[in-house]
Every structure is written in C-alpha cells, then in structure tokens.
Short mmCIF file of C-alpha atoms in Angstrom, two decimals:
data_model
loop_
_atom_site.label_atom_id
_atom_site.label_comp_id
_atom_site.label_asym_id
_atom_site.label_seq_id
_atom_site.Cartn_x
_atom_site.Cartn_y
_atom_site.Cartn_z
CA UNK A 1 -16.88 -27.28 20.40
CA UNK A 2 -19.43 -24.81 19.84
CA UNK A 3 -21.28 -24.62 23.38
CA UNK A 4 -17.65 -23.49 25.55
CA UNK A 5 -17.80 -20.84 23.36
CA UNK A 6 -21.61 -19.94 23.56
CA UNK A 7 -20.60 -20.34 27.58
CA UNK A 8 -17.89 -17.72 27.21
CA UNK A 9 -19.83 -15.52 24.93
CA UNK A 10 -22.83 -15.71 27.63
CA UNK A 11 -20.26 -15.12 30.31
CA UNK A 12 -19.03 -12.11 28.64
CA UNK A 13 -22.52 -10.64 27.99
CA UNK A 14 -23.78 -10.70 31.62
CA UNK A 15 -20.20 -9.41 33.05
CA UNK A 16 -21.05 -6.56 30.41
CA UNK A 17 -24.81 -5.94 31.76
CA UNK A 18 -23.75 -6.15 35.46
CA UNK A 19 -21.26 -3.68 35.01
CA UNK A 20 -23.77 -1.57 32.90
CA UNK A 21 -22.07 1.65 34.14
CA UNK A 22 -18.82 0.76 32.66
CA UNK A 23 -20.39 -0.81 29.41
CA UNK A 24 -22.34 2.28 28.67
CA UNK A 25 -19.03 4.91 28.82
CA UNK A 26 -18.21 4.41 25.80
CA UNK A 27 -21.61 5.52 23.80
CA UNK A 28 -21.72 8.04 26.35
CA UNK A 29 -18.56 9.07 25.10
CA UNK A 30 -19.46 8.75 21.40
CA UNK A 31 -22.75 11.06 22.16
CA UNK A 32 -21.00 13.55 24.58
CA UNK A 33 -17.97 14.23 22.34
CA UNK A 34 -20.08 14.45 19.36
CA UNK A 35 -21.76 17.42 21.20
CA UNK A 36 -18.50 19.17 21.36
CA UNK A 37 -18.54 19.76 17.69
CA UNK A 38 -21.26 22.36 16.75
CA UNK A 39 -19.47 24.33 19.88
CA UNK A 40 -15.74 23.60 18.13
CA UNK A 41 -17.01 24.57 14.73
CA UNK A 42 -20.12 26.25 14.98
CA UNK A 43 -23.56 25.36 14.77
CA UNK A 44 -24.26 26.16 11.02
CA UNK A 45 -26.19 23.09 9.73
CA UNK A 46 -24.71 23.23 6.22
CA UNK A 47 -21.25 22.16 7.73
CA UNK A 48 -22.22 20.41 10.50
CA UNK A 49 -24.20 17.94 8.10
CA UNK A 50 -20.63 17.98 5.63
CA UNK A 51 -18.66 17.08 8.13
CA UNK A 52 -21.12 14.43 10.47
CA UNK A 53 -19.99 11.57 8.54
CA UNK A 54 -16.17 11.65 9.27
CA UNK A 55 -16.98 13.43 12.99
CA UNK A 56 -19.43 9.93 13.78
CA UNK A 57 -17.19 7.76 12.21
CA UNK A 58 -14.03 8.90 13.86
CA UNK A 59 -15.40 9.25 17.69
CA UNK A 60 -17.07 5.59 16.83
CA UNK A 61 -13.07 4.39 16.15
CA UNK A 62 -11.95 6.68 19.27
CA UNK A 63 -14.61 4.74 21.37
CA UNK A 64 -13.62 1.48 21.19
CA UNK A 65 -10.23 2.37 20.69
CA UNK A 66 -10.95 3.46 24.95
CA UNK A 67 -13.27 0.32 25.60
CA UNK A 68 -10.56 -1.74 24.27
CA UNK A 69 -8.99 -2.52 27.77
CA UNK A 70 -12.71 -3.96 28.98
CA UNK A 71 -11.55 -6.96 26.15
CA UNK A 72 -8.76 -8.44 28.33
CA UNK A 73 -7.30 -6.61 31.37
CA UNK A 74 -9.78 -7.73 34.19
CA UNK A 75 -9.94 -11.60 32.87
CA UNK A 76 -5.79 -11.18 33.08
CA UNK A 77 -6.09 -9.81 36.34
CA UNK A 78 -8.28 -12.23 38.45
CA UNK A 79 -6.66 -15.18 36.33
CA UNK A 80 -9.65 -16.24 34.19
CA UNK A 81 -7.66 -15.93 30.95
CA UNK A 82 -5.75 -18.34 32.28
CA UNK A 83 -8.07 -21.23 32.88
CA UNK A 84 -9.55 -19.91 28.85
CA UNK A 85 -6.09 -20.55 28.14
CA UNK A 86 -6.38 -24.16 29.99
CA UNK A 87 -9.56 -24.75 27.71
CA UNK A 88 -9.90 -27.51 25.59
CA UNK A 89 -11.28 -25.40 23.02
CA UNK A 90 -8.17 -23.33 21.07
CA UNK A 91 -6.96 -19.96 22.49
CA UNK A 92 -7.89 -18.71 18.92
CA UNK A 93 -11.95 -19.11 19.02
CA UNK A 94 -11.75 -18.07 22.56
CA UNK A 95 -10.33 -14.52 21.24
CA UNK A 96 -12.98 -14.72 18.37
CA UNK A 97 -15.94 -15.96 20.99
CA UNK A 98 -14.64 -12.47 23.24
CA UNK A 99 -14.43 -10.38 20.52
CA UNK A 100 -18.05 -11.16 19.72
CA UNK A 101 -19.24 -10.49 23.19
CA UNK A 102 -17.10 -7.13 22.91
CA UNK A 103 -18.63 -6.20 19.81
CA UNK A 104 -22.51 -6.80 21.21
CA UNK A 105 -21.94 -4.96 24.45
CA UNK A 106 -20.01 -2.01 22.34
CA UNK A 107 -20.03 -1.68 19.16
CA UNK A 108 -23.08 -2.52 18.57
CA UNK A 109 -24.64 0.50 20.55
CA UNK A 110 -22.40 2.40 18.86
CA UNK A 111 -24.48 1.52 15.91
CA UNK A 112 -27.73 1.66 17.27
CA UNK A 113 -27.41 5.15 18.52
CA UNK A 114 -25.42 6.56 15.28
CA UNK A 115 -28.72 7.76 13.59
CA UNK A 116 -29.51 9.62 17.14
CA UNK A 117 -26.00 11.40 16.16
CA UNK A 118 -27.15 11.56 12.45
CA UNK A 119 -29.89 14.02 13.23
CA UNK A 120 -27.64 15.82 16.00
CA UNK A 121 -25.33 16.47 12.95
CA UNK A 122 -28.42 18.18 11.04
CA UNK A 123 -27.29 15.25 8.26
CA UNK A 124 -29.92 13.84 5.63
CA UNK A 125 -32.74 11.30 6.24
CA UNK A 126 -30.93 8.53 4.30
CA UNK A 127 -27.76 9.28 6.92
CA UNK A 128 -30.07 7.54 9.77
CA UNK A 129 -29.95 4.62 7.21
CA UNK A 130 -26.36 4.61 5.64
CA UNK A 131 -24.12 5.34 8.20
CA UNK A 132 -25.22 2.53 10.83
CA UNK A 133 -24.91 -0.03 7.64
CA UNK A 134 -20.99 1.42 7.45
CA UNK A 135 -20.53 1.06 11.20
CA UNK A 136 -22.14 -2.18 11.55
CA UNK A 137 -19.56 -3.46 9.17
CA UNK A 138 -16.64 -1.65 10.40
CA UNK A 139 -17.11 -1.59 14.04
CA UNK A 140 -16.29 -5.59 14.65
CA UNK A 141 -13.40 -4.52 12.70
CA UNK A 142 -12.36 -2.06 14.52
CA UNK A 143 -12.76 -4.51 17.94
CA UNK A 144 -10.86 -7.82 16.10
CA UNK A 145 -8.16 -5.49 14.99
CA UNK A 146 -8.10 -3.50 18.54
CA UNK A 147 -8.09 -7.08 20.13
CA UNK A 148 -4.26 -7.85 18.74
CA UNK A 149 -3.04 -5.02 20.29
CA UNK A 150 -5.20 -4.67 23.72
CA UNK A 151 -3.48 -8.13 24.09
CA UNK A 152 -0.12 -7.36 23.50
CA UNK A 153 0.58 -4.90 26.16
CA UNK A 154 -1.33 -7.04 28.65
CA UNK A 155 1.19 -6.34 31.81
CA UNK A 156 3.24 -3.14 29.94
CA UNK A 157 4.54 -0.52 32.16
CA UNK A 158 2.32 1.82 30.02
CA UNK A 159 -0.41 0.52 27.74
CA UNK A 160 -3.04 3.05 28.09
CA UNK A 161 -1.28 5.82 25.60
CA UNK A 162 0.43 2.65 23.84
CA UNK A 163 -2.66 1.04 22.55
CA UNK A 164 -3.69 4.29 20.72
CA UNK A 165 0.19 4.00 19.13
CA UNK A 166 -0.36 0.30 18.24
CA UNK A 167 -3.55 0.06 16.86
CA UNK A 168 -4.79 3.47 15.43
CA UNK A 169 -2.32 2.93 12.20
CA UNK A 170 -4.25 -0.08 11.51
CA UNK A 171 -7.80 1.54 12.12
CA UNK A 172 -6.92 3.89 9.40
CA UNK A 173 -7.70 1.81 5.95
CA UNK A 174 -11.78 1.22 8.14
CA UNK A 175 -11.87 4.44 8.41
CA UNK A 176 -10.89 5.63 5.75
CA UNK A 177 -13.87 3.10 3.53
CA UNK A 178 -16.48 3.58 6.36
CA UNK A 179 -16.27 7.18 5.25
CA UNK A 180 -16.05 7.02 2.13
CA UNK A 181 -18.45 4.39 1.79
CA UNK A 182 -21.08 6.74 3.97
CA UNK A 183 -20.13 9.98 1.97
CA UNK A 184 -20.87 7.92 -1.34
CA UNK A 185 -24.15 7.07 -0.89
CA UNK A 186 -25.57 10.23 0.56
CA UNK A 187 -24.03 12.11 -1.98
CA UNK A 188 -25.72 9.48 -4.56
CA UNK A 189 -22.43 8.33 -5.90
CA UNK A 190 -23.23 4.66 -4.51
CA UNK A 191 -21.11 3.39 -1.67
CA UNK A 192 -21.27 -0.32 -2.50
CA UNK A 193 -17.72 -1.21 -3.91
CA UNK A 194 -16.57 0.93 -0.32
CA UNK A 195 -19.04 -1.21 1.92
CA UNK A 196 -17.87 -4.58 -0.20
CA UNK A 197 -14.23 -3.58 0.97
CA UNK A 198 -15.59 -2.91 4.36
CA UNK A 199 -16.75 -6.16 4.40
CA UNK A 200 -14.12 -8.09 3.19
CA UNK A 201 -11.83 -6.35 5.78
CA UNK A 202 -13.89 -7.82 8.16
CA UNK A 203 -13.54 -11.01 6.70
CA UNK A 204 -10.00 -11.48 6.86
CA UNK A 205 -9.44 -9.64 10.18
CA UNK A 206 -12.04 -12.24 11.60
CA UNK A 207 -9.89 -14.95 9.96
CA UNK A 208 -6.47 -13.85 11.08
CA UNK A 209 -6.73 -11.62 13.86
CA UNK A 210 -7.75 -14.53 16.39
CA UNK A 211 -4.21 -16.12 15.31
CA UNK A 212 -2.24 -13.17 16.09
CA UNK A 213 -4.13 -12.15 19.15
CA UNK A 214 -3.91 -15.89 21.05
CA UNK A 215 0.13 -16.03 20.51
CA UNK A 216 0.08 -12.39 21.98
CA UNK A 217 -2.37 -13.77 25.20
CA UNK A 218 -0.27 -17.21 25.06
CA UNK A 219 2.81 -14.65 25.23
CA UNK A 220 1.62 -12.98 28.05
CA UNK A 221 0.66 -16.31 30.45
CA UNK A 222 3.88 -17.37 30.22
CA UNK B 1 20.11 -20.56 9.66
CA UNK B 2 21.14 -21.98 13.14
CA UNK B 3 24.71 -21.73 12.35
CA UNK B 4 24.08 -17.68 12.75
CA UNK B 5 22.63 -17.94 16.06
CA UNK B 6 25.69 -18.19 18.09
CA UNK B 7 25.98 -14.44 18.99
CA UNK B 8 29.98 -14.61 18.67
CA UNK B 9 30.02 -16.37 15.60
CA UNK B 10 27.23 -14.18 14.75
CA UNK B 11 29.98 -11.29 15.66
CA UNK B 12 32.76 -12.74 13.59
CA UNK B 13 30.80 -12.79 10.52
CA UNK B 14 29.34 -9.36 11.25
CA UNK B 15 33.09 -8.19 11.74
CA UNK B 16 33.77 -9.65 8.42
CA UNK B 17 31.36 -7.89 6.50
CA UNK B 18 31.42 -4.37 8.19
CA UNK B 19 34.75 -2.85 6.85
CA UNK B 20 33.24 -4.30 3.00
CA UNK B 21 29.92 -2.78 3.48
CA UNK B 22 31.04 0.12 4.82
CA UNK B 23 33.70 0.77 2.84
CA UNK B 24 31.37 0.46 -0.40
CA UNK B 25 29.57 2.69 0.96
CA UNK B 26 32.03 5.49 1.43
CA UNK B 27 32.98 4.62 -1.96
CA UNK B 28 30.07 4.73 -3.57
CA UNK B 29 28.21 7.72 -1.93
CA UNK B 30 30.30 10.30 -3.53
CA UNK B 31 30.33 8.58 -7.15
CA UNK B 32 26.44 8.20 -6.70
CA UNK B 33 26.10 12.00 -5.72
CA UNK B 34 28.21 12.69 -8.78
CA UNK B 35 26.28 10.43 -11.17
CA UNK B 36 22.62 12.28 -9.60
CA UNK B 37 23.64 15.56 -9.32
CA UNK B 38 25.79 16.17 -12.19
CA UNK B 39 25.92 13.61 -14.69
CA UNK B 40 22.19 13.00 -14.85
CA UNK B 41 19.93 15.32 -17.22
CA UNK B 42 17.60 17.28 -16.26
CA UNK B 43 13.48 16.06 -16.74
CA UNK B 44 12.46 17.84 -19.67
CA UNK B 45 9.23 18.88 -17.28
CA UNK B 46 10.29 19.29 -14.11
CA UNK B 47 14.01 20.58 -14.39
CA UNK B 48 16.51 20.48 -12.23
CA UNK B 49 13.64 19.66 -9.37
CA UNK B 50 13.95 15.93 -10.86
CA UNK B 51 17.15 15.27 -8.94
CA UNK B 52 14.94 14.72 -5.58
CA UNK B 53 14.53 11.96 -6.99
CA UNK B 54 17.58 9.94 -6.37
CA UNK B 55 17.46 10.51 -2.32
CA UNK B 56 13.23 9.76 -1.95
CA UNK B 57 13.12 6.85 -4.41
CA UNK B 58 16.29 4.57 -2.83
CA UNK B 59 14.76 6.14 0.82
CA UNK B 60 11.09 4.85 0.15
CA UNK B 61 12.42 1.44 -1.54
CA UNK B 62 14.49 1.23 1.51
CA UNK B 63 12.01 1.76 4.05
CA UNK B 64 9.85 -1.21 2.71
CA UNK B 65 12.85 -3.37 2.18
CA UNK B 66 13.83 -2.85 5.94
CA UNK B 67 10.43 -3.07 7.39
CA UNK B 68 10.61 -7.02 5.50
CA UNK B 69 13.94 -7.31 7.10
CA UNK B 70 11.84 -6.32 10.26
CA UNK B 71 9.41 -8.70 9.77
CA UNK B 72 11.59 -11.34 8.71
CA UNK B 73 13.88 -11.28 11.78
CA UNK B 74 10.37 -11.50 13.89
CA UNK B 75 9.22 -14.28 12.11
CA UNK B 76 12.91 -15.81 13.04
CA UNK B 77 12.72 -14.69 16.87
CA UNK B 78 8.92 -16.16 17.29
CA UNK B 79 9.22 -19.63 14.93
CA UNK B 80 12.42 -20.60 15.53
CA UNK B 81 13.55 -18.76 19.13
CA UNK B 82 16.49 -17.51 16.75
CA UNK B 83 18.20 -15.11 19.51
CA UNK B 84 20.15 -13.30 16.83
CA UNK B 85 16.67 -12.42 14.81
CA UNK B 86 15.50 -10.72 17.48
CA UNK B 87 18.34 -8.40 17.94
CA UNK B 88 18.92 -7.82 13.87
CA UNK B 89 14.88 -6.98 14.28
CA UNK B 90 15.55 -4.74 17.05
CA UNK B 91 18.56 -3.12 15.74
CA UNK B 92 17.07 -2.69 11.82
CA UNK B 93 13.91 -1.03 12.88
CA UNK B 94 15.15 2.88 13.69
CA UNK B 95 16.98 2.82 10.29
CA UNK B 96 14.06 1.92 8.47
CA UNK B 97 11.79 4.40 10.21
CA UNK B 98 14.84 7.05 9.59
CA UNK B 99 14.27 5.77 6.05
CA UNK B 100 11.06 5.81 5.92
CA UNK B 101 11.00 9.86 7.84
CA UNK B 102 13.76 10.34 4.72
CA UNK B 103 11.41 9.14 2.06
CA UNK B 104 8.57 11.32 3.51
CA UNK B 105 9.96 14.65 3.93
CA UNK B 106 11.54 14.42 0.56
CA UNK B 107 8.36 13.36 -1.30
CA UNK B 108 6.72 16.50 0.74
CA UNK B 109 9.82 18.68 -0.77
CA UNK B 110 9.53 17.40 -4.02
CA UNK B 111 5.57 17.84 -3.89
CA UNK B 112 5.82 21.14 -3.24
CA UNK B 113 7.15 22.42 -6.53
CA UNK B 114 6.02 20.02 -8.63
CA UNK B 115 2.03 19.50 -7.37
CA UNK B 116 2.08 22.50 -5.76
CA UNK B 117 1.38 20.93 -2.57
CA UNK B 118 3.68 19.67 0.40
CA UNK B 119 1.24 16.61 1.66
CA UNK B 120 -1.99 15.50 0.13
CA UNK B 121 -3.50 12.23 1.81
CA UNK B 122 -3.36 10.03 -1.04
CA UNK B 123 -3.19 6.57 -1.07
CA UNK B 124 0.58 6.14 -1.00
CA UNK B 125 1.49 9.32 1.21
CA UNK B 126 -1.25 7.98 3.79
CA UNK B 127 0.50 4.32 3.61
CA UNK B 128 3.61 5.50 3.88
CA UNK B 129 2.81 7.41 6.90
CA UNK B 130 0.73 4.15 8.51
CA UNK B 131 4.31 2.35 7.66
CA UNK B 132 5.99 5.13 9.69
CA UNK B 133 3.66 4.60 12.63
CA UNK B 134 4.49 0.91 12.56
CA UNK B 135 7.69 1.57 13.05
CA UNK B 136 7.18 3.61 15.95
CA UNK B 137 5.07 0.88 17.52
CA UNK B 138 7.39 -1.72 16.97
CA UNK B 139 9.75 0.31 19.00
CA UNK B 140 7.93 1.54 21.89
CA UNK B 141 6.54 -2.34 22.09
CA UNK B 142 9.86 -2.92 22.78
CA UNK B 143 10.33 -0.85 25.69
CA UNK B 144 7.29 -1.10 27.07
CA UNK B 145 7.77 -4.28 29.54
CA UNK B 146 10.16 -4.60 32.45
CA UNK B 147 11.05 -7.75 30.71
CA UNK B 148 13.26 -7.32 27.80
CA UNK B 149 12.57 -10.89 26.41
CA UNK B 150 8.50 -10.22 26.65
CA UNK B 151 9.12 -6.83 24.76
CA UNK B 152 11.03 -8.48 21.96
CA UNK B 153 8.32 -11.40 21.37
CA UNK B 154 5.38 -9.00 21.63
CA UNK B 155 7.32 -6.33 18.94
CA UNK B 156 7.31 -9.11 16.46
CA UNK B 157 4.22 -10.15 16.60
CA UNK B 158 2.95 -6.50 15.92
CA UNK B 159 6.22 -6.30 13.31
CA UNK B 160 4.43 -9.34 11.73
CA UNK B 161 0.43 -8.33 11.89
CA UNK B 162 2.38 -4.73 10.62
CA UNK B 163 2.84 -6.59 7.27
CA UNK B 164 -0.33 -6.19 5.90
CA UNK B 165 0.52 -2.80 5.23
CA UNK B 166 3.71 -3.33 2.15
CA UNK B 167 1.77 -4.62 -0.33
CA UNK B 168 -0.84 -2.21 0.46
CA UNK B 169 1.62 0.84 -0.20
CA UNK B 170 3.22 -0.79 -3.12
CA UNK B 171 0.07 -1.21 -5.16
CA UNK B 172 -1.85 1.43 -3.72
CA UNK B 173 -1.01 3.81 -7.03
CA UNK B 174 -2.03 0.45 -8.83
CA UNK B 175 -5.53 0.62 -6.94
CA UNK B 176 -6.28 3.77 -6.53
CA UNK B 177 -6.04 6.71 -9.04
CA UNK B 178 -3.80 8.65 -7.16
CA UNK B 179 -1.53 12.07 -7.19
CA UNK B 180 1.70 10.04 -6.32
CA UNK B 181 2.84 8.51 -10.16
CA UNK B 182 2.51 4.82 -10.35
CA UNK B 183 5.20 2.16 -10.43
CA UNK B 184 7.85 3.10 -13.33
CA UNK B 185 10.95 1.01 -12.46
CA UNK B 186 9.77 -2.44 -11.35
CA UNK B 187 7.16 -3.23 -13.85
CA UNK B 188 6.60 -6.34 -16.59
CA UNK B 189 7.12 -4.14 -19.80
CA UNK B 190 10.45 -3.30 -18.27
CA UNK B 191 11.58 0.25 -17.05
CA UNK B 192 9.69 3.80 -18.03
CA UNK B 193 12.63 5.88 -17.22
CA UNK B 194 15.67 6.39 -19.54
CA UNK B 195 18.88 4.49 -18.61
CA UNK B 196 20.26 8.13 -17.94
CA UNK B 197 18.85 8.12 -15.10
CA UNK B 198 18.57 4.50 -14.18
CA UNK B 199 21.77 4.32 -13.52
CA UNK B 200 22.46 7.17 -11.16
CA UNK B 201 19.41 5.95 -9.12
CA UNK B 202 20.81 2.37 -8.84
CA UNK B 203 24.25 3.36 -7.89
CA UNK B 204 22.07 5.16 -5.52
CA UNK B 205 20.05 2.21 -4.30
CA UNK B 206 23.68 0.21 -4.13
CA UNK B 207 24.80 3.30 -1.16
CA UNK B 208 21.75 2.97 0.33
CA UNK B 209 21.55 -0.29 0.99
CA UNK B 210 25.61 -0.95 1.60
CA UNK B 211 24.98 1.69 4.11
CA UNK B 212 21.97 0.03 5.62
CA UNK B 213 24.59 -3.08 6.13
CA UNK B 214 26.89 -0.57 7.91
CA UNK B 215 24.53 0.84 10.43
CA UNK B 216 22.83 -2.26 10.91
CA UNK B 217 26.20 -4.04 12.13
CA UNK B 218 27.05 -1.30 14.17
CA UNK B 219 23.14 -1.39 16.21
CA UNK B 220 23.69 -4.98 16.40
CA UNK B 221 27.21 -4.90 17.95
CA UNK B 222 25.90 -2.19 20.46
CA UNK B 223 22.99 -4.02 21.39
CA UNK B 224 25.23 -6.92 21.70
CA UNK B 225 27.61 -5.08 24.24
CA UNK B 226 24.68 -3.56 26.02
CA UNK B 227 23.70 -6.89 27.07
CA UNK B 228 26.80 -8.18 28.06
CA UNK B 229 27.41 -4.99 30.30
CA UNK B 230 24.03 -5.64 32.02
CA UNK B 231 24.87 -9.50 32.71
CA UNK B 232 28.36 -8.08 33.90
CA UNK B 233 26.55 -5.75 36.64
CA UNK B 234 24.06 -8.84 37.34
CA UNK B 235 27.10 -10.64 38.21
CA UNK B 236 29.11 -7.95 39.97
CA UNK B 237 25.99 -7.30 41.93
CA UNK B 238 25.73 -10.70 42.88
CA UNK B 239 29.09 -11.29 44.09
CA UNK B 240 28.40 -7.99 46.61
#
C-alpha cells in the first residue's frame, strides 16, 4: 500500500525539481509582492512591523491559491491521472500522497523563507520564530483545501478566476487563526489555543478533503 | 424518494402545491407586515429601530435553511443520480443567496444605528458573508462546463464540502464573544424574547418560507422547460 504512494510522492518531487523555474514562482511571488508593500503604504517601520503578520500571511494564501493548478492540470492533460485513477491503491490516498508532494515543493518554501519576509517587514525577533510555526500548520491546509477545488474545474471553460471564487471562502477561517495565532504570541498574549485550532483544521481537512477531492477527479475522468 | 424523480410527476405535484404555497403567501405577507410593523411594541432600548428585526431574522434563518436544502438536493443528485435533486439544487440556490444578500444588508442597516457601525468582521457577519460566497460558487460551478450534467455533479460536491460552514455560523456567537447577540429564539431554556414579538416574527418566518415554496416551483418549472426547449432544437436540428 504504502510504497505506490512513496512512488507517486517521489514522482511528484522530481517533476517539481525539473521544472524548478515553475516551482519557484510562487515564493518568488510571495517575496516580490511582499516588496510592494512598504511602496503601497510607506516605509515607516512602526506599521510595516503592525501590519507584516496579516501582509505574510495573506500573500502566503494568495500563493498557493496561484500554484494550485501545478496540483492537477498537467497530470489531466497528458493522461497520467488517469492511469492514478487505474491504481490499485484508492483515488483518495493518491490525492493525499499529491497533496504532500504539493505541499514540499510549495508550501513548504513558503515557510522557509517567511522569516526572510519577517525582517523585510521590520517585525520582531520572535516573528522569524512564530510566524513560520503558523504557516507550517496552515499552509498544508491551505493546499488540501485548494486541492477540492483545483479538481473540480479540471476541464471548465474558465477555472483560472474560478478557483479564487471556489476556494478563497474556505481559506478564510486559516487565515483568519494563522493571524491571529501569529499576532498573539508576538504581542505576548499566547497564540496556543489559535495554533491548536490551526492544527486541528489540518486534521480534519487531511481526513476529509481526499474524499471530496477523488469524487471531483473520478467526476472529471468520466 | 424515487417516486419524485419522474420529472412530470415531479410537475404534477409541484402544480399541486404552487397555488397553496403561493397563495399563503400572499395571504400572509400583509398580516405579517401588520403584526411587525404595527402590532408589535417597540424594544424598550432600541425603539422603533427593533422592527428590522422581523425582515433580517426570517432572511438569515432562511438563508441557512436553503443552503441545507442546497446541500440536501446535492447529496440526492450525487448518491442516488436523483435527476429532480439536481434541478431543486440548481433552482433553490439564487433564492438563498438573495436571502442570504437580504439578511446581510439588513443586519448592516440595523448595525448602523444600533452599534454604530454598518459592518464589523465578527464572527457571524464574516460567516455569513463566507455563506454568501458559497453560494456564488455553487452557481458559477454550474456554468462553468460545456457540459451541463458535469456542472451539476461538480456544484454539489462544492454545495456539499460548502457545509462545513452552517454550523460554523450558527454557533459562532456561541464560540466566540462577539458584537452580533447570541442565539435568543432556539435555545434549551426556551425563548428570550417576549411572545409580543414572537409571534409577529413567526408569522414572518411562515411568509418567508411559503414564499421560498413559491419561487422555488416556479425556478424548477423554468428550468424544466428550458431543457425541454433545448432537446426540442436538438431534435429540430437533427431532422435538418
């Protein structure tokens, strides 16, 4: 059971380093439009530091809301989700083994260049700390959630705008923690009831979201 | 269940039912605006102001009910294949996100004077709105394939994974110490609000949803002709 999935994972992983260029966009995105902000509301440290926590948090949501296509368009296109669909192994921990591989070649970065963006944002020491904690629990999130709705407009006239219609209301509730959960503890309020929620949202959307994005795939073989 | 799914049986029953459901609801939506708007007394805090009430509670009630009906009919259309689910689905989800537009803008109006405020994003204002861009999905899901039949199965599974969100905006002035005032109808020490005004807001509720009933038999017949006028120009086009 396990090693089709390891295969798939692998497979995943080294389609994601040979197409580095493409992998990359989206932490180049998070970094570039981050640098937008001290230009859109001045470079004043006091409120760029305010403000870095729900600035990082929501271009980390915007980028994977744009990788989100990378998850299943190109395997639709040559015909690869088919045979996956063929497996022996269920649709479901197919979605969950791609969603991993996702997460590693994007979100992932996203958290391992947030405190660069930390210190770009003039934000507290502890920020380098807290805020990749909040995004390494939100981010997969972000990508199992993303991953119902990247598969539902597989073949629609016009997914690209779509996707941001489908699945942004349902990024709101991470969000919304992540933030808070970040804003807690730097302002020594504690984040840890936010960060338990964070991670209990990632708990169920691992359990569930699988389910809901394999009848959406299944849906869109037939 | 399967006895409905005959879409002309489906349309003699719906026949049935429309002149009774609409009727009531002619009936009822002058005696309701009567019993809110004149017989009911004003809050002793908040005045005259209090009658907002009686549109943005039956509107935000309604919106939740429908999106259920929503999901329901989804569930229906993906288990079961149920043809007629899909289209009741289809055809209930514009009211409800006309409800749910309703129940927003008059929770903003009635914010205004008494929190001083027209939106603050609180827990239930900010579910509400995520509930509201459900909706929205749902729809443009639906018209987003060349393939009507794809659309339909692909809106309910998003009308389905959409579901998290009720009992999220029903306890979320339970869970969080919020602005918005927390449940005082439907609660397990029975009502916090004088029968004075319980029963304009039911008679209300009773409009609302008769009228729901109306519409909804109306979207489904039209959706039900629009179909057969496309397999008419299929065949006609055929035949040339």
């Amino acid at each position: 059971m396990m090693r089709p999935l390891l295969a798939v994972l692998r497979r995943d992983l080294r389609l994601a380093r040979r197409r580095a260029g493409e992998t990359l966009l989206g932490v180049l995105f998070f970094v570039l439009a981050l640098s937008l902000f001290p230009f859109g509301v001045g470079p004043a440290p006091d409120i760029l530091a305010r403000i870095g926590g729900g600035v990082i948090w929501v271009l980390a949501l915007l980028s994977v809301l744009l990788s989100l296509d990378r998850l299943w368009q190109s395997d639709f296109e040559d015909g690869s989700l088919e045979q996956l669909a063929l497996a022996a192994v269920p649709l479901e921990l197919v979605v969950l083994a791609k969603c991993a591989a996702h997460w590693l070649s994007g979100g992932l970065l996203l958290v391992l260049v947030a405190p660069l963006l930390a210190v770009l944002m003039a934000m507290p020491a502890e920020a380098m700390l807290v805020l990749p904690l909040t995004l390494l629990l939100g981010t997969p999130t972000l990508t199992l959630v993303g991953s119902i709705g990247a598969a539902l407009l597989l073949g629609a006239r016009r997914g690209g705008a779509l996707v941001a219609l489908l699945v942004l209301p349902l990024y709101i509730p991470v969000l919304i923690f992540g933030v808070s959960a970040a804003e807690g503890a730097l302002m020594g309020l504690g984040g840890t009831a936010q960060l338990l929620i964070l991670g209990a949202m990632l708990l169920v959307s691992a359990a569930l979201a699988p389910f809901a994005a394999a009848a959406a795939l299944r849906l869109a073989l037939e | 269940m399967h006895f409905l799914a005959n879409p002309l049986r489906f349309q003699r029953i719906a026949d049935a039912v429309f002149p009774w459901a609409a009727g009531g609801a002619a009936l009822l939506a002058p005696l309701a605006l009567w019993l809110a708007l004149v017989v009911a007394p004003p809050d002793y805090q908040q005045g005259e102001a209090v009658r907002i009430m009686y549109v943005h509670v039956p509107a935000a009630w309604m919106a939740m009910f429908v999106y259920l009906c929503v999901a329901a009919g989804s569930a229906a259309g993906l288990i079961w294949r149920h043809p007629m689910a899909e289209v009741a689905a289809r055809a209930a989800a514009p009211i409800g996100a006309c409800f749910t537009a309703i129940a927003l803008f008059t929770g903003s109006v009635w914010g205004k004077p008494m929190w001083g405020t027209w939106w603050v994003w609180d827990a239930r204002l900010t579910s509400v709105l995520i509930l509201f861009f459900l909706y929205l999905g749902y729809m443009a899901l639906h018209d987003a394939f060349e393939d009507p039949q794809r659309g339909a199965r692909a809106a309910s599974i998003l009308g389905l994974v959409g579901l998290v969100n009720l009992p999220v905006i029903k306890f979320s002035v339970d869970w969080w110490n919020t602005l918005h005032q927390p449940a005082s109808i439907v609660r397990l020490d029975g009502p916090t609000i004088d029968p004075s005004m319980l029963w304009p807001l039911f008679t209300m509720m009773g409009f609302f949803k008769l009228f729901f009933v109306a519409v909804l038999v109306l979207r489904i017949r039209a959706q039900l002709a629009e179909r057969r006028l496309a397999n008419l120009r299929l065949g006609a086009e055929g035949r040339a």
